[in-house]
Coordinates of N, CA, C and O in Angstrom, one line a residue:
M1 N 139.6 64.5 62.2 CA 138.5 65.2 61.8 C 138.9 66.7 61.5 O 139.5 67.3 62.3
A2 N 138.5 67.2 60.4 CA 138.9 68.6 60.1 C 137.7 69.3 59.5 O 136.9 68.7 58.8
A3 N 137.7 70.6 59.8 CA 136.7 71.5 59.2 C 137.4 72.8 58.9 O 138.4 73.1 59.5
V4 N 136.8 73.5 58.0 CA 137.4 74.8 57.7 C 136.5 75.9 58.3 O 135.3 75.9 58.1
V5 N 137.1 76.8 59.1 CA 136.3 77.9 59.7 C 136.7 79.2 59.0 O 137.9 79.5 58.8
K6 N 135.8 80.0 58.5 CA 136.0 81.3 57.9 C 135.4 82.3 58.8 O 134.2 82.3 59.0
R7 N 136.1 83.3 59.2 CA 135.6 84.4 60.0 C 135.8 85.7 59.3 O 137.0 86.1 59.0
R8 N 134.8 86.4 59.0 CA 134.8 87.8 58.4 C 135.9 88.0 57.4 O 136.7 88.9 57.5
G9 N 136.0 87.1 56.4 CA 136.9 87.3 55.3 C 138.4 86.9 55.7 O 139.3 87.1 54.9
A10 N 138.6 86.4 56.9 CA 139.9 86.0 57.3 C 140.3 84.7 56.6 O 139.5 84.0 56.0
T11 N 141.6 84.3 56.8 CA 142.0 83.0 56.2 C 141.4 81.9 57.0 O 140.9 82.1 58.1
A12 N 141.4 80.7 56.4 CA 140.8 79.5 57.0 C 141.5 79.1 58.3 O 142.8 79.2 58.4
L13 N 140.8 78.7 59.3 CA 141.4 78.3 60.5 C 141.0 76.8 60.7 O 139.8 76.4 60.4
S14 N 141.8 76.0 61.3 CA 141.5 74.6 61.5 C 140.9 74.5 62.9 O 141.2 75.2 63.8
I15 N 139.9 73.6 63.0 CA 139.3 73.4 64.3 C 139.5 71.9 64.7 O 138.7 71.3 65.4
D16 N 140.6 71.4 64.3 CA 141.0 70.0 64.7 C 141.1 69.9 66.2 O 141.5 70.8 66.9
G17 N 140.6 68.8 66.7 CA 140.7 68.6 68.1 C 140.7 67.1 68.4 O 139.6 66.5 68.4
A18 N 141.8 66.6 68.6 CA 142.0 65.1 68.8 C 141.2 64.6 70.0 O 140.6 63.5 70.0
E19 N 141.1 65.5 71.1 CA 140.4 65.0 72.3 C 138.9 65.3 72.2 O 138.2 64.8 73.1
E20 N 138.5 66.1 71.3 CA 137.1 66.5 71.3 C 136.3 65.8 70.2 O 136.7 65.7 69.0
S21 N 135.1 65.3 70.6 CA 134.3 64.6 69.6 C 133.7 65.6 68.6 O 133.6 66.8 68.9
A22 N 133.2 65.1 67.5 CA 132.5 66.0 66.5 C 131.3 66.7 67.2 O 131.1 67.9 67.0
E23 N 130.5 66.0 68.0 CA 129.4 66.6 68.6 C 129.8 67.7 69.6 O 129.2 68.7 69.6
A24 N 130.8 67.4 70.4 CA 131.3 68.4 71.4 C 131.9 69.6 70.6 O 131.6 70.8 71.1
R25 N 132.6 69.4 69.6 CA 133.2 70.5 68.8 C 132.1 71.4 68.2 O 132.1 72.6 68.3
V26 N 131.1 70.8 67.6 CA 130.0 71.5 67.0 C 129.2 72.3 68.1 O 128.9 73.5 67.9
G27 N 129.0 71.7 69.2 CA 128.3 72.3 70.3 C 129.1 73.5 70.9 O 128.6 74.6 71.1
R28 N 130.4 73.3 71.0 CA 131.3 74.4 71.4 C 131.2 75.6 70.5 O 131.1 76.8 70.9
L29 N 131.3 75.3 69.2 CA 131.3 76.4 68.2 C 130.0 77.1 68.2 O 129.9 78.4 68.0
I30 N 128.9 76.4 68.4 CA 127.6 77.1 68.5 C 127.5 78.0 69.7 O 127.0 79.1 69.6
R31 N 128.1 77.5 70.8 CA 128.0 78.3 72.1 C 129.0 79.6 72.0 O 128.7 80.6 72.5
E32 N 130.1 79.4 71.3 CA 131.1 80.5 71.3 C 130.9 81.6 70.3 O 131.5 82.6 70.3
N33 N 130.0 81.3 69.3 CA 129.8 82.3 68.2 C 128.3 82.8 68.2 O 127.4 81.9 68.2
P34 N 128.1 84.1 68.2 CA 126.7 84.6 68.2 C 125.9 84.2 67.0 O 124.7 83.9 67.0
V35 N 126.6 84.1 65.8 CA 126.0 83.7 64.6 C 126.9 82.8 63.8 O 128.0 83.1 63.5
V36 N 126.5 81.6 63.6 CA 127.3 80.6 62.9 C 126.5 79.8 61.9 O 125.4 79.5 62.1
I37 N 127.2 79.5 60.8 CA 126.6 78.7 59.7 C 127.4 77.5 59.5 O 128.7 77.6 59.3
F38 N 126.8 76.3 59.5 CA 127.5 75.1 59.2 C 127.0 74.7 57.8 O 125.8 74.7 57.5
S39 N 128.0 74.3 56.9 CA 127.6 73.9 55.6 C 128.6 72.9 55.0 O 129.7 72.7 55.6
R40 N 128.3 72.4 53.9 CA 129.3 71.6 53.1 C 130.1 72.5 52.3 O 129.7 73.7 52.0
Q41 N 131.3 72.1 51.9 CA 132.1 73.0 51.1 C 131.4 73.3 49.8 O 130.8 72.5 49.1
G42 N 131.5 74.6 49.4 CA 131.0 75.1 48.1 C 129.5 75.2 48.1 O 128.9 75.2 47.0
C43 N 128.8 75.2 49.2 CA 127.3 75.2 49.3 C 126.8 76.6 48.8 O 127.1 77.6 49.4
C44 N 126.1 76.6 47.8 CA 125.5 77.9 47.2 C 124.5 78.5 48.2 O 124.4 79.7 48.3
M45 N 123.7 77.7 48.9 CA 122.7 78.2 49.8 C 123.4 78.9 51.0 O 122.9 80.0 51.4
S46 N 124.5 78.4 51.5 CA 125.2 79.1 52.6 C 125.8 80.4 52.1 O 125.8 81.4 52.8
H47 N 126.2 80.5 50.8 CA 126.7 81.7 50.2 C 125.5 82.8 50.3 O 125.8 83.9 50.6
V48 N 124.3 82.4 49.9 CA 123.2 83.3 49.9 C 122.9 83.7 51.3 O 122.6 84.9 51.6
M49 N 123.0 82.8 52.3 CA 122.8 83.1 53.7 C 123.8 84.2 54.2 O 123.4 85.2 54.8
K50 N 125.0 84.0 53.8 CA 126.1 84.9 54.3 C 125.8 86.3 53.6 O 126.0 87.3 54.3
R51 N 125.4 86.3 52.4 CA 125.1 87.6 51.7 C 124.0 88.4 52.4 O 124.0 89.6 52.6
L52 N 122.9 87.6 52.7 CA 121.8 88.3 53.4 C 122.2 88.8 54.8 O 121.9 89.9 55.1
L53 N 122.9 88.0 55.5 CA 123.3 88.5 56.8 C 124.3 89.7 56.7 O 124.2 90.6 57.5
A54 N 125.2 89.7 55.7 CA 126.0 90.8 55.5 C 125.2 92.1 55.1 O 125.5 93.2 55.6
A55 N 124.2 91.9 54.4 CA 123.3 93.0 54.0 C 122.6 93.7 55.2 O 122.4 94.9 55.1
V56 N 122.3 92.9 56.2 CA 121.7 93.5 57.4 C 122.7 93.9 58.4 O 122.4 94.5 59.5
G57 N 124.0 93.7 58.1 CA 125.1 94.2 59.0 C 125.8 93.3 59.9 O 126.5 93.7 60.8
T58 N 125.7 92.0 59.7 CA 126.5 91.0 60.5 C 127.2 90.1 59.6 O 126.9 89.8 58.5
H59 N 128.3 89.5 60.1 CA 129.1 88.6 59.4 C 129.3 87.3 60.2 O 130.0 87.3 61.2
P60 N 128.6 86.3 59.8 CA 128.6 85.1 60.7 C 129.9 84.3 60.6 O 130.7 84.5 59.6
T61 N 130.2 83.5 61.6 CA 131.2 82.5 61.5 C 130.7 81.4 60.5 O 129.6 80.9 60.7
S62 N 131.5 81.1 59.5 CA 131.0 80.1 58.5 C 132.0 78.9 58.6 O 133.2 79.0 58.5
I63 N 131.4 77.8 58.9 CA 132.1 76.5 59.1 C 131.8 75.6 58.0 O 130.6 75.1 57.9
E64 N 132.7 75.3 57.1 CA 132.5 74.3 56.0 C 133.0 72.9 56.5 O 134.2 72.8 56.7
L65 N 132.1 72.0 56.6 CA 132.4 70.7 57.2 C 133.0 69.8 56.1 O 132.5 69.8 55.0
E66 N 134.0 69.0 56.4 CA 134.6 68.2 55.4 C 134.4 66.7 55.7 O 134.6 65.9 54.8
E67 N 134.0 66.3 56.9 CA 133.9 64.9 57.2 C 132.4 64.5 57.5 O 131.7 65.3 58.1
A68 N 132.0 63.3 57.2 CA 130.7 62.9 57.4 C 130.3 62.9 58.9 O 129.1 63.3 59.2
E69 N 131.2 62.6 59.8 CA 130.9 62.6 61.2 C 130.5 64.1 61.7 O 129.6 64.3 62.4
E70 N 131.3 65.1 61.2 CA 131.0 66.4 61.5 C 129.7 66.9 60.9 O 128.9 67.7 61.5
E71 N 129.4 66.5 59.6 CA 128.2 66.9 59.0 C 127.0 66.3 59.8 O 126.0 67.0 60.0
A72 N 127.1 65.1 60.2 CA 126.1 64.4 61.0 C 125.9 65.2 62.3 O 124.7 65.4 62.8
A73 N 126.9 65.6 63.0 CA 126.8 66.3 64.3 C 126.2 67.6 64.1 O 125.3 68.0 64.9
A74 N 126.5 68.4 63.1 CA 125.9 69.7 62.8 C 124.4 69.5 62.5 O 123.5 70.2 62.9
A75 N 124.1 68.5 61.7 CA 122.7 68.2 61.3 C 121.9 67.8 62.5 O 120.7 68.3 62.6
V76 N 122.4 67.0 63.4 CA 121.7 66.7 64.6 C 121.4 67.9 65.5 O 120.3 68.1 66.0
A77 N 122.4 68.8 65.6 CA 122.3 70.0 66.4 C 121.2 70.9 65.8 O 120.5 71.6 66.5
A78 N 121.1 70.9 64.5 CA 120.2 71.8 63.8 C 118.8 71.2 63.8 O 117.8 71.9 63.4
G79 N 118.6 70.0 64.2 CA 117.3 69.3 64.1 C 117.0 68.8 62.7 O 117.9 68.3 62.1
S80 N 115.8 69.0 62.3 CA 115.4 68.4 61.0 C 115.8 69.2 59.8 O 115.6 68.8 58.7
S81 N 116.4 70.4 60.0 CA 116.7 71.3 58.9 C 117.9 70.8 58.0 O 118.0 71.2 56.9
G82 N 118.8 70.0 58.6 CA 119.9 69.6 57.8 C 120.9 70.7 57.5 O 121.0 71.6 58.3
L83 N 121.7 70.6 56.5 CA 122.7 71.6 56.1 C 122.3 72.3 54.9 O 121.7 71.7 54.0
P84 N 122.7 73.6 54.8 CA 123.3 74.4 55.7 C 122.4 74.7 56.9 O 121.2 74.7 56.8
A85 N 123.1 74.9 58.1 CA 122.3 75.2 59.3 C 122.8 76.5 59.9 O 124.0 76.7 60.1
L86 N 121.9 77.4 60.3 CA 122.2 78.6 60.9 C 121.8 78.6 62.4 O 120.7 78.1 62.7
F87 N 122.7 79.1 63.2 CA 122.5 79.2 64.7 C 122.7 80.7 65.1 O 123.7 81.3 64.7
V88 N 121.7 81.2 65.8 CA 121.9 82.6 66.3 C 121.7 82.4 67.8 O 120.6 81.9 68.3
S89 N 122.7 82.9 68.6 CA 122.6 82.8 70.1 C 122.4 81.3 70.5 O 121.7 81.1 71.5
G90 N 123.0 80.4 69.8 CA 122.8 79.0 70.2 C 121.5 78.4 69.8 O 121.3 77.2 70.0
V91 N 120.6 79.1 69.1 CA 119.3 78.6 68.7 C 119.4 78.2 67.2 O 119.8 79.0 66.4
A92 N 118.9 77.0 66.9 CA 118.9 76.6 65.5 C 117.8 77.4 64.8 O 116.6 77.3 65.1
V93 N 118.2 78.2 63.8 CA 117.2 78.9 63.0 C 116.7 78.1 61.8 O 115.6 78.2 61.3
G94 N 117.6 77.2 61.3 CA 117.3 76.4 60.2 C 118.2 76.7 59.0 O 119.3 77.2 59.2
G95 N 117.8 76.4 57.8 CA 118.6 76.7 56.7 C 118.2 78.0 56.0 O 117.7 78.9 56.7
L96 N 118.4 78.1 54.7 CA 118.0 79.3 54.0 C 116.6 79.7 54.2 O 116.2 80.8 54.3
E97 N 115.7 78.7 54.1 CA 114.3 79.0 54.3 C 113.9 79.6 55.6 O 113.1 80.5 55.7
G98 N 114.5 79.1 56.7 CA 114.3 79.6 58.0 C 114.8 81.0 58.1 O 114.2 81.9 58.7
L99 N 116.0 81.3 57.6 CA 116.6 82.6 57.6 C 115.7 83.6 56.8 O 115.4 84.7 57.3
M100 N 115.2 83.2 55.6 CA 114.4 84.1 54.8 C 113.0 84.3 55.5 O 112.5 85.5 55.5
G101 N 112.5 83.3 56.2 CA 111.3 83.5 56.9 C 111.4 84.5 58.0 O 110.5 85.4 58.2
L102 N 112.5 84.5 58.8 CA 112.7 85.5 59.8 C 112.8 86.9 59.2 O 112.3 87.9 59.7
H103 N 113.6 87.0 58.1 CA 113.8 88.3 57.5 C 112.5 88.8 56.9 O 112.2 90.0 57.1
L104 N 111.7 88.0 56.3 CA 110.4 88.5 55.7 C 109.4 88.9 56.8 O 108.5 89.8 56.5
R105 N 109.5 88.3 58.0 CA 108.6 88.7 59.1 C 109.2 89.8 60.0 O 108.6 90.0 61.0
D106 N 110.3 90.3 59.5 CA 111.0 91.4 60.3 C 111.4 90.9 61.7 O 111.4 91.7 62.6
L107 N 111.8 89.7 61.8 CA 112.3 89.2 63.1 C 113.8 89.0 63.1 O 114.4 88.8 64.2
L108 N 114.4 89.0 61.9 CA 115.9 88.7 61.9 C 116.7 89.8 62.6 O 117.5 89.4 63.4
V109 N 116.5 91.0 62.2 CA 117.3 92.1 62.8 C 117.2 92.1 64.3 O 118.2 92.2 65.0
P110 N 116.0 92.1 64.9 CA 115.9 92.1 66.4 C 116.6 90.9 67.0 O 117.2 91.0 68.0
M111 N 116.5 89.7 66.3 CA 117.2 88.5 66.8 C 118.7 88.7 66.8 O 119.4 88.4 67.8
L112 N 119.2 89.3 65.8 CA 120.7 89.6 65.7 C 121.1 90.6 66.7 O 122.2 90.5 67.3
W113 N 120.3 91.7 67.0 CA 120.6 92.7 68.0 C 120.7 92.0 69.3 O 121.6 92.3 70.1
E114 N 119.7 91.2 69.6 CA 119.7 90.5 70.9 C 120.9 89.6 71.1 O 121.4 89.4 72.2
A115 N 121.4 89.0 70.0 CA 122.5 88.1 70.0 C 123.8 88.9 70.2 O 124.9 88.3 70.4
G116 N 123.8 90.2 70.0 CA 125.0 91.0 70.0 C 125.8 91.0 68.7 O 126.9 91.3 68.7
A117 N 125.1 90.6 67.6 CA 125.8 90.4 66.3 C 125.7 91.7 65.5 O 126.3 91.7 64.4
L118 N 125.0 92.7 65.9 CA 124.9 93.9 65.2 C 125.4 95.0 66.1 O 125.2 95.0 67.3
R119 N 126.0 96.0 65.5 CA 126.5 97.2 66.3 C 125.7 98.4 66.1 O 125.1 98.6 65.2

């Protein structure tokens, strides 16, 4: 199982883990990162999500999933929102629609401050 992790413009990192199930790996990544986006490779909606988050001053960990098992694990963790899926402080925000909803209600920035994702 492989996925590509991109952090703040850095080169791709592998999150391979022979001993770790896809569900455990997704859960660990959600816990370890204050803001994380799971998506399929080349997802235009995740690109828009990253641009909006960058505009308010945070740069999420972006994980592009390559295998069906990992996509299923991320979708289950996100609930009914599917992919792309945004998590802030371990809480599933949803996809682009959920992110835009928070932003338009002026709830996004306070949530990011609370998560420690803004300086």
